[in-house]
Amino acid sequence: MEEELTHTPGSGGLTVEECQDMIRRSLETQKVKFLKEHLEKAGCGIGDNFINAVNCDKNISGGYVRGEGIMVCSNHMNVQDEVNQVVMHELIHAYDDCRAANLDWANCAHHACSEIRAGHLSGDCHYKRELLRGYMKIRGHEQECVRRRVMKSVIANPYCSEAAAKDAMEAVWDVCYNDTKPFDRAP
């Protein structure tokens, strides 16, 4: 639910106003429009104030909170692509929350599943992003990246120890990694 930073903190960051403008641009991208459309079809339309730029104290780039919406940490964003990425990732969490009536964010397996899906479907682990993060693996980088980012997020869940997070991720990996809804296949 909270998104790992994709760059080094303290590398500038945007003002809340600049980030809010980038969020507006993000809402016009094809993949974000697609996710918004499918949230509507699932009965969970998002209003104008669902995605907001905020300054964050934590070392995260954004997050989704049930009943509140999505926050994008403006002070940890520098370019449009980063904002687009966070918006997509968090919209996948919102979609999962909408379509699964019994999703329990305190349940390590539920949380891990949504993180697997968000990491895989949002493009978080595209090889160019991984290179920018300093990970230089040629083969198998995407799944390794998703696993690393799932662990970081689920361990941050106060209900999940590192061992519980790892066990949960392994238990749900195949089903959740291969669940590409609302996409026909991983974009």
PDB file of C-alpha atoms in Angstrom:
ATOM      1  CA  MET A   1       0.000   0.000   0.000  1.00  0.00           C
ATOM      2  CA  GLU A   2       2.931   2.314   0.530  1.00  0.00           C
ATOM      3  CA  GLU A   3       5.173   2.701  -2.452  1.00  0.00           C
ATOM      4  CA  GLU A   4       8.969   2.383  -2.224  1.00  0.00           C
ATOM      5  CA  LEU A   5      10.910   5.397  -3.418  1.00  0.00           C
ATOM      6  CA  THR A   6      12.328   5.077  -6.915  1.00  0.00           C
ATOM      7  CA  HIS A   7      15.046   7.676  -6.449  1.00  0.00           C
ATOM      8  CA  THR A   8      17.270   9.079  -3.771  1.00  0.00           C
ATOM      9  CA  PRO A   9      15.407  11.197  -1.193  1.00  0.00           C
ATOM     10  CA  GLY A  10      16.571  14.755  -0.971  1.00  0.00           C
ATOM     11  CA  SER A  11      17.053  14.995  -4.727  1.00  0.00           C
ATOM     12  CA  GLY A  12      14.757  18.000  -4.824  1.00  0.00           C
ATOM     13  CA  GLY A  13      11.157  17.024  -5.013  1.00  0.00           C
ATOM     14  CA  LEU A  14       8.139  18.935  -6.208  1.00  0.00           C
ATOM     15  CA  THR A  15       5.869  21.393  -4.484  1.00  0.00           C
ATOM     16  CA  VAL A  16       2.373  20.090  -3.718  1.00  0.00           C
ATOM     17  CA  GLU A  17       1.022  22.354  -6.491  1.00  0.00           C
ATOM     18  CA  GLU A  18       3.525  21.072  -9.078  1.00  0.00           C
ATOM     19  CA  CYS A  19       2.744  17.488  -8.141  1.00  0.00           C
ATOM     20  CA  GLN A  20      -1.024  18.110  -8.276  1.00  0.00           C
ATOM     21  CA  ASP A  21      -0.554  19.404 -11.854  1.00  0.00           C
ATOM     22  CA  MET A  22       1.372  16.236 -12.703  1.00  0.00           C
ATOM     23  CA  ILE A  23      -1.403  14.116 -11.167  1.00  0.00           C
ATOM     24  CA  ARG A  24      -3.895  15.899 -13.455  1.00  0.00           C
ATOM     25  CA  ARG A  25      -1.680  15.039 -16.447  1.00  0.00           C
ATOM     26  CA  SER A  26      -1.370  11.457 -15.208  1.00  0.00           C
ATOM     27  CA  LEU A  27      -5.158  11.138 -15.171  1.00  0.00           C
ATOM     28  CA  GLU A  28      -5.101  11.719 -18.941  1.00  0.00           C
ATOM     29  CA  THR A  29      -2.710   8.843 -19.725  1.00  0.00           C
ATOM     30  CA  GLN A  30      -4.112   5.750 -21.418  1.00  0.00           C
ATOM     31  CA  LYS A  31      -3.355   3.242 -18.631  1.00  0.00           C
ATOM     32  CA  VAL A  32      -4.656   5.486 -15.857  1.00  0.00           C
ATOM     33  CA  LYS A  33      -7.857   6.171 -17.827  1.00  0.00           C
ATOM     34  CA  PHE A  34      -8.230   2.402 -18.323  1.00  0.00           C
ATOM     35  CA  LEU A  35      -7.872   1.725 -14.583  1.00  0.00           C
ATOM     36  CA  LYS A  36     -10.312   4.522 -13.691  1.00  0.00           C
ATOM     37  CA  GLU A  37     -12.835   3.105 -16.177  1.00  0.00           C
ATOM     38  CA  HIS A  38     -12.559  -0.366 -14.633  1.00  0.00           C
ATOM     39  CA  LEU A  39     -12.907   1.026 -11.120  1.00  0.00           C
ATOM     40  CA  GLU A  40     -16.166   2.638 -12.300  1.00  0.00           C
ATOM     41  CA  LYS A  41     -17.349  -0.641 -13.869  1.00  0.00           C
ATOM     42  CA  ALA A  42     -16.581  -2.425 -10.583  1.00  0.00           C
ATOM     43  CA  GLY A  43     -18.769   0.100  -8.752  1.00  0.00           C
ATOM     44  CA  CYS A  44     -15.968   2.186  -7.264  1.00  0.00           C
ATOM     45  CA  GLY A  45     -15.725   5.386  -9.230  1.00  0.00           C
ATOM     46  CA  ILE A  46     -13.184   7.855  -7.987  1.00  0.00           C
ATOM     47  CA  GLY A  47     -14.006  11.502  -7.432  1.00  0.00           C
ATOM     48  CA  ASP A  48     -11.925  14.573  -8.139  1.00  0.00           C
ATOM     49  CA  ASN A  49     -10.283  14.495  -4.704  1.00  0.00           C
ATOM     50  CA  PHE A  50      -9.391  10.784  -4.671  1.00  0.00           C
ATOM     51  CA  ILE A  51      -5.731  11.358  -5.655  1.00  0.00           C
ATOM     52  CA  ASN A  52      -3.858  14.096  -3.830  1.00  0.00           C
ATOM     53  CA  ALA A  53      -0.345  15.453  -3.657  1.00  0.00           C
ATOM     54  CA  VAL A  54       0.992  15.759  -0.100  1.00  0.00           C
ATOM     55  CA  ASN A  55       4.336  16.264   1.618  1.00  0.00           C
ATOM     56  CA  CYS A  56       5.364  13.019   3.313  1.00  0.00           C
ATOM     57  CA  ASP A  57       7.539  12.534   6.380  1.00  0.00           C
ATOM     58  CA  LYS A  58       8.052   8.833   5.635  1.00  0.00           C
ATOM     59  CA  ASN A  59      10.526   7.634   3.035  1.00  0.00           C
ATOM     60  CA  ILE A  60       7.772   6.607   0.589  1.00  0.00           C
ATOM     61  CA  SER A  61       6.543   7.895  -2.751  1.00  0.00           C
ATOM     62  CA  GLY A  62       2.833   7.345  -2.172  1.00  0.00           C
ATOM     63  CA  GLY A  63       0.109   5.179  -0.743  1.00  0.00           C
ATOM     64  CA  TYR A  64      -3.512   4.071  -0.859  1.00  0.00           C
ATOM     65  CA  VAL A  65      -5.808   4.157   2.165  1.00  0.00           C
ATOM     66  CA  ARG A  66      -9.264   2.558   2.016  1.00  0.00           C
ATOM     67  CA  GLY A  67     -11.966   5.184   2.360  1.00  0.00           C
ATOM     68  CA  GLU A  68      -9.515   8.054   1.907  1.00  0.00           C
ATOM     69  CA  GLY A  69      -7.894   7.588  -1.491  1.00  0.00           C
ATOM     70  CA  ILE A  70      -4.408   7.914  -2.908  1.00  0.00           C
ATOM     71  CA  MET A  71      -1.606  10.174  -1.794  1.00  0.00           C
ATOM     72  CA  VAL A  72       1.393  11.018  -3.943  1.00  0.00           C
ATOM     73  CA  CYS A  73       4.360  12.309  -1.955  1.00  0.00           C
ATOM     74  CA  SER A  74       5.251  15.477  -3.850  1.00  0.00           C
ATOM     75  CA  ASN A  75       8.475  16.004  -1.923  1.00  0.00           C
ATOM     76  CA  HIS A  76       9.733  12.625  -3.199  1.00  0.00           C
ATOM     77  CA  MET A  77       8.720  13.145  -6.851  1.00  0.00           C
ATOM     78  CA  ASN A  78      10.835  14.837  -9.511  1.00  0.00           C
ATOM     79  CA  VAL A  79       9.392  13.963 -12.935  1.00  0.00           C
ATOM     80  CA  GLN A  80       6.063  13.127 -14.564  1.00  0.00           C
ATOM     81  CA  ASP A  81       6.991   9.472 -15.068  1.00  0.00           C
ATOM     82  CA  GLU A  82       7.421   8.981 -11.296  1.00  0.00           C
ATOM     83  CA  VAL A  83       4.002  10.509 -10.606  1.00  0.00           C
ATOM     84  CA  ASN A  84       2.392   8.354 -13.326  1.00  0.00           C
ATOM     85  CA  GLN A  85       3.986   5.254 -11.810  1.00  0.00           C
ATOM     86  CA  VAL A  86       2.746   5.956  -8.290  1.00  0.00           C
ATOM     87  CA  VAL A  87      -0.770   6.769  -9.536  1.00  0.00           C
ATOM     88  CA  MET A  88      -0.947   3.510 -11.515  1.00  0.00           C
ATOM     89  CA  HIS A  89       0.439   1.398  -8.663  1.00  0.00           C
ATOM     90  CA  GLU A  90      -1.976   2.848  -6.134  1.00  0.00           C
ATOM     91  CA  LEU A  91      -4.959   2.623  -8.513  1.00  0.00           C
ATOM     92  CA  ILE A  92      -4.303  -1.124  -8.770  1.00  0.00           C
ATOM     93  CA  HIS A  93      -4.552  -1.302  -4.953  1.00  0.00           C
ATOM     94  CA  ALA A  94      -7.819   0.666  -5.143  1.00  0.00           C
ATOM     95  CA  TYR A  95      -9.098  -1.728  -7.830  1.00  0.00           C
ATOM     96  CA  ASP A  96      -8.168  -4.758  -5.703  1.00  0.00           C
ATOM     97  CA  ASP A  97      -9.862  -3.201  -2.691  1.00  0.00           C
ATOM     98  CA  CYS A  98     -12.996  -2.588  -4.760  1.00  0.00           C
ATOM     99  CA  ARG A  99     -13.287  -5.995  -6.410  1.00  0.00           C
ATOM    100  CA  ALA A 100     -12.486  -8.116  -3.332  1.00  0.00           C
ATOM    101  CA  ALA A 101     -15.286  -7.617  -0.832  1.00  0.00           C
ATOM    102  CA  ASN A 102     -13.293  -9.299   1.920  1.00  0.00           C
ATOM    103  CA  LEU A 103      -9.840  -7.809   1.308  1.00  0.00           C
ATOM    104  CA  ASP A 104      -8.201  -7.339   4.704  1.00  0.00           C
ATOM    105  CA  TRP A 105      -5.092  -5.123   4.580  1.00  0.00           C
ATOM    106  CA  ALA A 106      -4.047  -6.493   7.995  1.00  0.00           C
ATOM    107  CA  ASN A 107      -3.866  -9.993   6.438  1.00  0.00           C
ATOM    108  CA  CYS A 108      -0.306 -10.476   5.169  1.00  0.00           C
ATOM    109  CA  ALA A 109      -1.398 -12.714   2.265  1.00  0.00           C
ATOM    110  CA  HIS A 110      -4.059 -10.231   1.084  1.00  0.00           C
ATOM    111  CA  HIS A 111      -1.586  -7.347   1.308  1.00  0.00           C
ATOM    112  CA  ALA A 112       1.140  -9.360  -0.463  1.00  0.00           C
ATOM    113  CA  CYS A 113      -1.239 -10.316  -3.271  1.00  0.00           C
ATOM    114  CA  SER A 114      -2.197  -6.726  -4.003  1.00  0.00           C
ATOM    115  CA  GLU A 115       1.464  -5.660  -3.867  1.00  0.00           C
ATOM    116  CA  ILE A 116       2.422  -8.464  -6.289  1.00  0.00           C
ATOM    117  CA  ARG A 117      -0.289  -7.345  -8.682  1.00  0.00           C
ATOM    118  CA  ALA A 118       0.535  -3.639  -8.355  1.00  0.00           C
ATOM    119  CA  GLY A 119       4.250  -4.237  -8.823  1.00  0.00           C
ATOM    120  CA  HIS A 120       3.729  -6.492 -11.818  1.00  0.00           C
ATOM    121  CA  LEU A 121       0.948  -4.595 -13.596  1.00  0.00           C
ATOM    122  CA  SER A 122       2.022  -0.989 -13.057  1.00  0.00           C
ATOM    123  CA  GLY A 123       5.440  -1.295 -14.671  1.00  0.00           C
ATOM    124  CA  ASP A 124       7.229  -0.540 -11.387  1.00  0.00           C
ATOM    125  CA  CYS A 125       9.809  -3.144 -12.274  1.00  0.00           C
ATOM    126  CA  HIS A 126      10.473  -2.267 -15.896  1.00  0.00           C
ATOM    127  CA  TYR A 127      14.180  -2.842 -16.575  1.00  0.00           C
ATOM    128  CA  LYS A 128      14.841   0.898 -17.154  1.00  0.00           C
ATOM    129  CA  ARG A 129      13.472   1.715 -13.685  1.00  0.00           C
ATOM    130  CA  GLU A 130      15.547  -1.073 -12.206  1.00  0.00           C
ATOM    131  CA  LEU A 131      18.697   0.265 -13.862  1.00  0.00           C
ATOM    132  CA  LEU A 132      17.968   3.703 -12.397  1.00  0.00           C
ATOM    133  CA  ARG A 133      17.649   2.077  -8.968  1.00  0.00           C
ATOM    134  CA  GLY A 134      21.045   0.437  -9.422  1.00  0.00           C
ATOM    135  CA  TYR A 135      19.889  -3.127 -10.142  1.00  0.00           C
ATOM    136  CA  MET A 136      21.701  -4.382 -13.228  1.00  0.00           C
ATOM    137  CA  LYS A 137      20.360  -7.909 -13.765  1.00  0.00           C
ATOM    138  CA  ILE A 138      19.515  -8.823 -17.362  1.00  0.00           C
ATOM    139  CA  ARG A 139      17.364 -11.941 -16.860  1.00  0.00           C
ATOM    140  CA  GLY A 140      14.685 -12.409 -14.259  1.00  0.00           C
ATOM    141  CA  HIS A 141      14.875  -8.825 -13.066  1.00  0.00           C
ATOM    142  CA  GLU A 142      11.116  -8.206 -13.142  1.00  0.00           C
ATOM    143  CA  GLN A 143      10.051 -10.985 -10.773  1.00  0.00           C
ATOM    144  CA  GLU A 144      13.046 -10.352  -8.519  1.00  0.00           C
ATOM    145  CA  CYS A 145      12.118  -6.655  -8.378  1.00  0.00           C
ATOM    146  CA  VAL A 146       8.454  -7.396  -7.632  1.00  0.00           C
ATOM    147  CA  ARG A 147       9.493  -9.761  -4.821  1.00  0.00           C
ATOM    148  CA  ARG A 148      11.880  -7.191  -3.332  1.00  0.00           C
ATOM    149  CA  ARG A 149       9.275  -4.425  -3.430  1.00  0.00           C
ATOM    150  CA  VAL A 150       6.499  -6.677  -2.076  1.00  0.00           C
ATOM    151  CA  MET A 151       8.691  -7.600   0.878  1.00  0.00           C
ATOM    152  CA  LYS A 152       9.540  -3.967   1.619  1.00  0.00           C
ATOM    153  CA  SER A 153       5.873  -2.976   1.592  1.00  0.00           C
ATOM    154  CA  VAL A 154       4.436  -5.946   3.494  1.00  0.00           C
ATOM    155  CA  ILE A 155       7.142  -5.756   6.178  1.00  0.00           C
ATOM    156  CA  ALA A 156       6.024  -2.145   6.744  1.00  0.00           C
ATOM    157  CA  ASN A 157       2.554  -3.511   7.614  1.00  0.00           C
ATOM    158  CA  PRO A 158       2.411  -3.564  11.441  1.00  0.00           C
ATOM    159  CA  TYR A 159       0.590  -6.922  11.297  1.00  0.00           C
ATOM    160  CA  CYS A 160       3.318  -8.673   9.294  1.00  0.00           C
ATOM    161  CA  SER A 161       6.741  -9.763  10.495  1.00  0.00           C
ATOM    162  CA  GLU A 162       9.458 -10.364   7.914  1.00  0.00           C
ATOM    163  CA  ALA A 163       8.898 -14.141   8.161  1.00  0.00           C
ATOM    164  CA  ALA A 164       5.109 -13.745   7.831  1.00  0.00           C
ATOM    165  CA  ALA A 165       5.559 -11.415   4.852  1.00  0.00           C
ATOM    166  CA  LYS A 166       7.872 -13.870   3.073  1.00  0.00           C
ATOM    167  CA  ASP A 167       5.587 -16.847   3.779  1.00  0.00           C
ATOM    168  CA  ALA A 168       2.529 -14.891   2.610  1.00  0.00           C
ATOM    169  CA  MET A 169       4.234 -13.713  -0.582  1.00  0.00           C
ATOM    170  CA  GLU A 170       5.396 -17.232  -1.458  1.00  0.00           C
ATOM    171  CA  ALA A 171       1.963 -18.724  -0.700  1.00  0.00           C
ATOM    172  CA  VAL A 172       0.090 -16.364  -3.049  1.00  0.00           C
ATOM    173  CA  TRP A 173       2.781 -15.651  -5.654  1.00  0.00           C
ATOM    174  CA  ASP A 174       1.605 -17.815  -8.579  1.00  0.00           C
ATOM    175  CA  VAL A 175      -2.084 -16.942  -8.317  1.00  0.00           C
ATOM    176  CA  CYS A 176      -1.530 -13.230  -7.770  1.00  0.00           C
ATOM    177  CA  TYR A 177       1.305 -12.758 -10.268  1.00  0.00           C
ATOM    178  CA  ASN A 178      -0.828 -14.395 -12.964  1.00  0.00           C
ATOM    179  CA  ASP A 179      -3.961 -12.383 -12.061  1.00  0.00           C
ATOM    180  CA  THR A 180      -3.798  -9.516 -14.536  1.00  0.00           C
ATOM    181  CA  LYS A 181      -7.327  -8.136 -14.085  1.00  0.00           C
ATOM    182  CA  PRO A 182      -8.522  -5.653 -15.278  1.00  0.00           C
ATOM    183  CA  PHE A 183      -5.890  -6.037 -18.019  1.00  0.00           C
ATOM    184  CA  ASP A 184      -6.067  -8.976 -20.445  1.00  0.00           C
ATOM    185  CA  ARG A 185      -2.357  -9.497 -19.845  1.00  0.00           C
ATOM    186  CA  ALA A 186       0.398  -7.654 -18.006  1.00  0.00           C
ATOM    187  CA  PRO A 187       0.901  -4.289 -19.754  1.00  0.00           C
TER     188      PRO A 187
END
